XYZ file of C-alpha atoms in Angstrom:
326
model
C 118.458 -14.442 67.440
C 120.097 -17.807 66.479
C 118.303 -19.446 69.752
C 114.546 -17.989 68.816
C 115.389 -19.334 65.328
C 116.271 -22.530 67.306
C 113.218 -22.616 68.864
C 110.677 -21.863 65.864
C 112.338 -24.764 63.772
C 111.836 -27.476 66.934
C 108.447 -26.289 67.255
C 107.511 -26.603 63.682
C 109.201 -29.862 63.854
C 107.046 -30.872 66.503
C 104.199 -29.903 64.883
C 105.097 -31.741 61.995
C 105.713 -34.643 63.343
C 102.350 -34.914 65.512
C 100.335 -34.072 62.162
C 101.802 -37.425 60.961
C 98.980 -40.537 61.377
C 99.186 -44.051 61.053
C 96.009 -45.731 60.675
C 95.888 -49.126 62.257
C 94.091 -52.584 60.630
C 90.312 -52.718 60.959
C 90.631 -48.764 61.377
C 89.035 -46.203 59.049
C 89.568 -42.372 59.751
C 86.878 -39.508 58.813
C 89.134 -36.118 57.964
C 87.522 -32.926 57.371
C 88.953 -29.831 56.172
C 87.850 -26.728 57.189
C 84.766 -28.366 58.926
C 83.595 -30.229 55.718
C 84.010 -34.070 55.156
C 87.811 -34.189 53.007
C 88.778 -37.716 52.594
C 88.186 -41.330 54.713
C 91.759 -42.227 55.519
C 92.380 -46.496 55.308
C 94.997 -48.162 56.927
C 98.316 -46.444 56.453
C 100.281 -43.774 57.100
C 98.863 -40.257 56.895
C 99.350 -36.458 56.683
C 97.225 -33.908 58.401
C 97.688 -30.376 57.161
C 98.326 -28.158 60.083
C 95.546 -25.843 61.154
C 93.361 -26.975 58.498
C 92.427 -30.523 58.867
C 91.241 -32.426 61.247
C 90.262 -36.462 62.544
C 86.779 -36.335 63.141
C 86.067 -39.541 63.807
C 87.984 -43.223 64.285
C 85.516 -45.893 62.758
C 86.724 -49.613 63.586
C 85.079 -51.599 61.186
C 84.935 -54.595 63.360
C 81.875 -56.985 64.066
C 80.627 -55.645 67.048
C 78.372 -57.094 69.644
C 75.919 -54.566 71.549
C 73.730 -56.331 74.667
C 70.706 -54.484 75.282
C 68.625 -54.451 78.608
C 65.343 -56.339 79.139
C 62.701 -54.535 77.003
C 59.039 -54.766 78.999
C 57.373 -56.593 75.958
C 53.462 -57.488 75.962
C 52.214 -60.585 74.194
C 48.721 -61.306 72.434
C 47.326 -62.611 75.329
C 48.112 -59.845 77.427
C 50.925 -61.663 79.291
C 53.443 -58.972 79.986
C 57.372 -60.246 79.923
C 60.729 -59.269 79.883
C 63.327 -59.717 77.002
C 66.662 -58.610 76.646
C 68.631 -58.609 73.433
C 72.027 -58.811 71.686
C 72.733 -57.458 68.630
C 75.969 -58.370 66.108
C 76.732 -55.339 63.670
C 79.064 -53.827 61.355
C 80.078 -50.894 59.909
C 80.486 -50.717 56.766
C 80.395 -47.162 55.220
C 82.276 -44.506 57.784
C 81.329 -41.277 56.317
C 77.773 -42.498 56.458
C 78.222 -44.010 59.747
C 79.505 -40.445 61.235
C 76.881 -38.111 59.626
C 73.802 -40.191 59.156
C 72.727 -40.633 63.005
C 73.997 -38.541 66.098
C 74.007 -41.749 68.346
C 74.088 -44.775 66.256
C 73.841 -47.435 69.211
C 71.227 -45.858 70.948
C 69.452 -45.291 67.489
C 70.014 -49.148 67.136
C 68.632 -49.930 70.411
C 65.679 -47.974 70.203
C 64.477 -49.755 67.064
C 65.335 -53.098 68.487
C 62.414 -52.258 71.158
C 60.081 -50.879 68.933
C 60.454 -54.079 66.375
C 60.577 -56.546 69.351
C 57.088 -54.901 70.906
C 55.541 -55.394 67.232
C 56.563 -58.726 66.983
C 55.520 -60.096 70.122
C 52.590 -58.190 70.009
C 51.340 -60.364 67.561
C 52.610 -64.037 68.894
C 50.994 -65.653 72.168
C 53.207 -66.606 75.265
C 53.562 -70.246 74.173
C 54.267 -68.873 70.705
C 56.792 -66.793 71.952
C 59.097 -69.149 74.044
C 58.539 -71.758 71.163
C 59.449 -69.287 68.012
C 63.128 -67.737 69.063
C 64.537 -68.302 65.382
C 61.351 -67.014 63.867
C 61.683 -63.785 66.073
C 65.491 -62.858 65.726
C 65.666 -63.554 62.041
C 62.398 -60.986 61.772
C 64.397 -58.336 63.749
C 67.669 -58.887 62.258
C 65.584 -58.308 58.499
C 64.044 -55.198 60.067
C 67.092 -53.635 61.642
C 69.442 -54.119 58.974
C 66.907 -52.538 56.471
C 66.748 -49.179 58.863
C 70.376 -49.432 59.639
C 71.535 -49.670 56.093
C 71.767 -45.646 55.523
C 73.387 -45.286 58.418
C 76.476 -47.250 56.946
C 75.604 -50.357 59.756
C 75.300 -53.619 58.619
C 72.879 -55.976 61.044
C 74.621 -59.345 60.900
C 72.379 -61.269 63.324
C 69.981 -60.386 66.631
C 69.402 -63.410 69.206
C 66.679 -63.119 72.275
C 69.426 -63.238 75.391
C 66.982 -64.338 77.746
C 62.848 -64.550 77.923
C 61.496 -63.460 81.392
C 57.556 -64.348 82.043
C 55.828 -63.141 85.319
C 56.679 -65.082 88.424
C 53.564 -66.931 88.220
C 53.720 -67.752 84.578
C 56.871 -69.220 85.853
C 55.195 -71.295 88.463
C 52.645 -72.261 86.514
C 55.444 -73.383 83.679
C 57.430 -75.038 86.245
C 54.103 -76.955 87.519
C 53.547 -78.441 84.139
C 56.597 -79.207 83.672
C 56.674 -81.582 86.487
C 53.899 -82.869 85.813
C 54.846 -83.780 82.550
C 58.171 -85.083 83.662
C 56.156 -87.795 86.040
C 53.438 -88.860 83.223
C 56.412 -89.870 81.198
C 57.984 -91.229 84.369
C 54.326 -93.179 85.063
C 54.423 -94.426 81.244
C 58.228 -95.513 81.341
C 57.323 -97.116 84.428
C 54.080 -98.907 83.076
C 56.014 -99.723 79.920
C 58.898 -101.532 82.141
C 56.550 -103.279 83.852
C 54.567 -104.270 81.067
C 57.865 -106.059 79.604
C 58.877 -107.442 82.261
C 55.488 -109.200 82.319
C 56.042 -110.061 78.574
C 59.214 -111.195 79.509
C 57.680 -113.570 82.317
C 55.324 -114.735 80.673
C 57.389 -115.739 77.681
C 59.782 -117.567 80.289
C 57.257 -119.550 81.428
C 55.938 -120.544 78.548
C 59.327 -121.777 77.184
C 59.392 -123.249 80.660
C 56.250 -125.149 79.964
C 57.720 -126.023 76.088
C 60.854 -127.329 77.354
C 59.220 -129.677 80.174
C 56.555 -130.942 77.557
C 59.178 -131.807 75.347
C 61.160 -133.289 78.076
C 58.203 -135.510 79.559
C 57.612 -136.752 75.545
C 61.058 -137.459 75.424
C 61.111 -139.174 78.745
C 57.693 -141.186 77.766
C 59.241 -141.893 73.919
C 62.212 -143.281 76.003
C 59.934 -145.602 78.295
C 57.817 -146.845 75.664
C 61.183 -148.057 73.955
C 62.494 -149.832 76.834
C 59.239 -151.271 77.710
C 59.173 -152.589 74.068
C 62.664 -153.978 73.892
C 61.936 -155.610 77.719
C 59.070 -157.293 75.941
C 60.784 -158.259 72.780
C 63.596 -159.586 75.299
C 60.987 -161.937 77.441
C 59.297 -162.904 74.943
C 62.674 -164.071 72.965
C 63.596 -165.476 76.256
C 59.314 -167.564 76.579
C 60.183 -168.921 73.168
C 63.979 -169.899 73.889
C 62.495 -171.562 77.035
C 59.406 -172.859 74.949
C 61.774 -174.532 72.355
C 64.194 -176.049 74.972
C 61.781 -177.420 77.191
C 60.375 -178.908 73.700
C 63.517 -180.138 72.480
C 64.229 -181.776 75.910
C 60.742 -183.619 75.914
C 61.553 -184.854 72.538
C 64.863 -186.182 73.695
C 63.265 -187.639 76.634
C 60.668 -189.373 74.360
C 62.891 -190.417 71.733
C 65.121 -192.274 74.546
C 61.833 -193.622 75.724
C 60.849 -194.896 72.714
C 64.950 -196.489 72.147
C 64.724 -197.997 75.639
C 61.533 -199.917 74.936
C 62.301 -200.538 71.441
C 65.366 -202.423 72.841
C 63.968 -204.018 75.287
C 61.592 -205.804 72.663
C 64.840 -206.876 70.109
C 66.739 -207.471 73.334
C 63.519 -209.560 74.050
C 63.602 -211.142 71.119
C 66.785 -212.029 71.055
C 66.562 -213.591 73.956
C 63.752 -216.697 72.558
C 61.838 -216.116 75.755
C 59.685 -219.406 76.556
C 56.273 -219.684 77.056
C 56.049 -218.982 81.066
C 58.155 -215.598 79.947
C 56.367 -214.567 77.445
C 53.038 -215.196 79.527
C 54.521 -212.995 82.264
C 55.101 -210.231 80.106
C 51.801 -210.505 78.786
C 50.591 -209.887 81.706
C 52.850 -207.321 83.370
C 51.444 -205.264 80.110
C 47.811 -206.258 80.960
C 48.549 -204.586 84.353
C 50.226 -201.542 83.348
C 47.166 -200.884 80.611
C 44.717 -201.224 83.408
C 46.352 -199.250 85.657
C 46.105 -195.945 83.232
C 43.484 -193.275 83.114
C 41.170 -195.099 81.008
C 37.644 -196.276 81.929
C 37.312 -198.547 79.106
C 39.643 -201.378 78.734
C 39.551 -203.671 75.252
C 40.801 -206.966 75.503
C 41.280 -209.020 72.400
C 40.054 -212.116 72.045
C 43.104 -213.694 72.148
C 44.187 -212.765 75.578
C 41.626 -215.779 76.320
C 44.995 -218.063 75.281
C 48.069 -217.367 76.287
C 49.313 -218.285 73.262
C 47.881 -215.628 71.660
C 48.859 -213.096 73.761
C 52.477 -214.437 73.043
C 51.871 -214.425 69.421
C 51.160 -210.337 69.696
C 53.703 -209.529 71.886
C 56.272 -211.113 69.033
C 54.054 -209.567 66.346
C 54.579 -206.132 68.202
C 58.448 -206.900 68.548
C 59.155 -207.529 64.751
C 56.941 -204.376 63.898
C 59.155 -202.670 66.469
C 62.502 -203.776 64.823
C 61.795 -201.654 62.037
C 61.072 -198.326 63.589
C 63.815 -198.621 66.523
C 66.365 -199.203 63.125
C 64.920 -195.830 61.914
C 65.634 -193.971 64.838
C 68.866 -195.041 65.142
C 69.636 -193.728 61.454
């Protein structure tokens, strides 16, 4: 008897101690009692009463993150595509979440399809690959509307990846490149058109520089050419005035030479025969000049008046030669 009674108290011990739960973070448990909804159990430790209640359900009330599979999706122009989906949600009522829908995902897929179909149904293919953000925040409003009795929470929807028909592809591809080499064709032509500016701005700078070098260069020889002819024409005059000077010299000791050679003359009370014979070297050297007309006085007829000038020229002589000498 003492080992049955051994027995019954380690199995109700056991039993005890597996009706003990600990509910982890981010964890919510659904308990029912006798098959009806009892209590939703938060994180802590627990007590299940044995034979009577029950877990029916662990809810983590974590954001989740569901990817769909490519929904076949038609488009106003009758282009027929694939999209695939992913969807970010959260639970946040439990008891709602385990007795409002049987299969909550596949509930939440389900409507995804349906509200992607009526959206694109109503864009065009350009449309569509152009208006992403416009799409998922339209499904996103939709879903978390429907999902909100269900205790789900719709944080955000985002198109995974749009699939058009191979030959929209091609087609898309095709313009593609031939957009990419217009704007290669119009970089090119702009490049080339700069680099002509750029020429052509060279040159004339070129052109600027050379003008302004030749004006120099011709503001330069006009200034030596003037100073060359200020110089020659300083040295013409220097010339001018020494050659003048000289022949003044010269005539000035002409005139002293003769001048002295009357007073010396003079001095000398020449006779008559000398006196004649200068008269008449003078007669000779006046008729030996350039002259075609020759006066004689009348007094060259007499010797004695041709002395009498000669002395009358020496004492007028006197005079002047005294000057010069002062």
């Amino acid at each position: 008897m003492i080992y049955v009674a051994l027995i019954l108290i380690v199995l109700i011990a056991l039993i005890l101690i597996t009706r003990i739960k600990i509910v982890p973070q981010s964890n919510i448990y659904v308990v029912e009692r006798l098959g009806a909804f009892y209590k939703a159990w938060e994180t802590g430790i627990h007590f299940l009463v044995p034979f009577i209640d029950k877990v029916s359900r662990k809810v983590s009330i974590k954001e989740q993150v569901v990817d769909f599979k490519p929904q076949a999706v038609i488009t106003k122009d009758n282009v027929t595509m694939q999209i695939d989906t992913v969807v970010f949600f959260q639970i946040t009522n439990a008891v709602q979440y385990t007795y409002g829908v049987e299969r909550p995902v596949a509930a939440i897929e389900n409507l995804t399809a349906t509200t992607l179909r009526n959206i694109i149904g109503e864009l065009e293919l350009d449309a569509t690959l152009t208006s992403r953000d416009l799409i998922n925040t339209k499904i996103t409003e939709t879903l978390d509307l429907a999902t909100d009795r269900w205790g789900i929470k719709v944080i955000r929807v985002e198109l995974k990846n749009i699939l058009p028909p191979r030959e929209i592809q091609d087609a898309m591809e095709k313009q593609m490149k031939a957009e990419r080499e217009k704007r290669e064709k119009i970089l090119r032509a702009e490049g080339e058109k700069q680099y002509q500016i750029t020429v052509a701005e060279g040159e004339k700078e070129a052109r600027i520089l050379r003008a302004e070098s030749d004006k120099q260069t011709e503001i330069l020889r006009a200034e030596a050419e003037k100073e060359a002819t200020i110089l020659r024409a300083d040295a013409i005059r220097e010339e001018k005035i020494r050659v003048a000077a000289g022949e003044a010299d010269a005539i000035e000791m002409v005139q002293r030479a003769y001048a002295g050679s009357l007073v010396m003359l003079k001095d000398a009370a020449p006779d008559e025969a000398v006196l004649q014979l200068k008269a008449l070297e003078a007669f000779g050297k006046a008729a030996d000049g350039r002259a075609t007309k020759i006066i004689i006085p009348s007094e060259i007829q007499g010797m004695a008046g041709l002395v009498s000038g000669i002395k009358a020229a020496a004492e007028d002589t006197k005079p002047a030669i005294a000057d010069l000498k002062k």
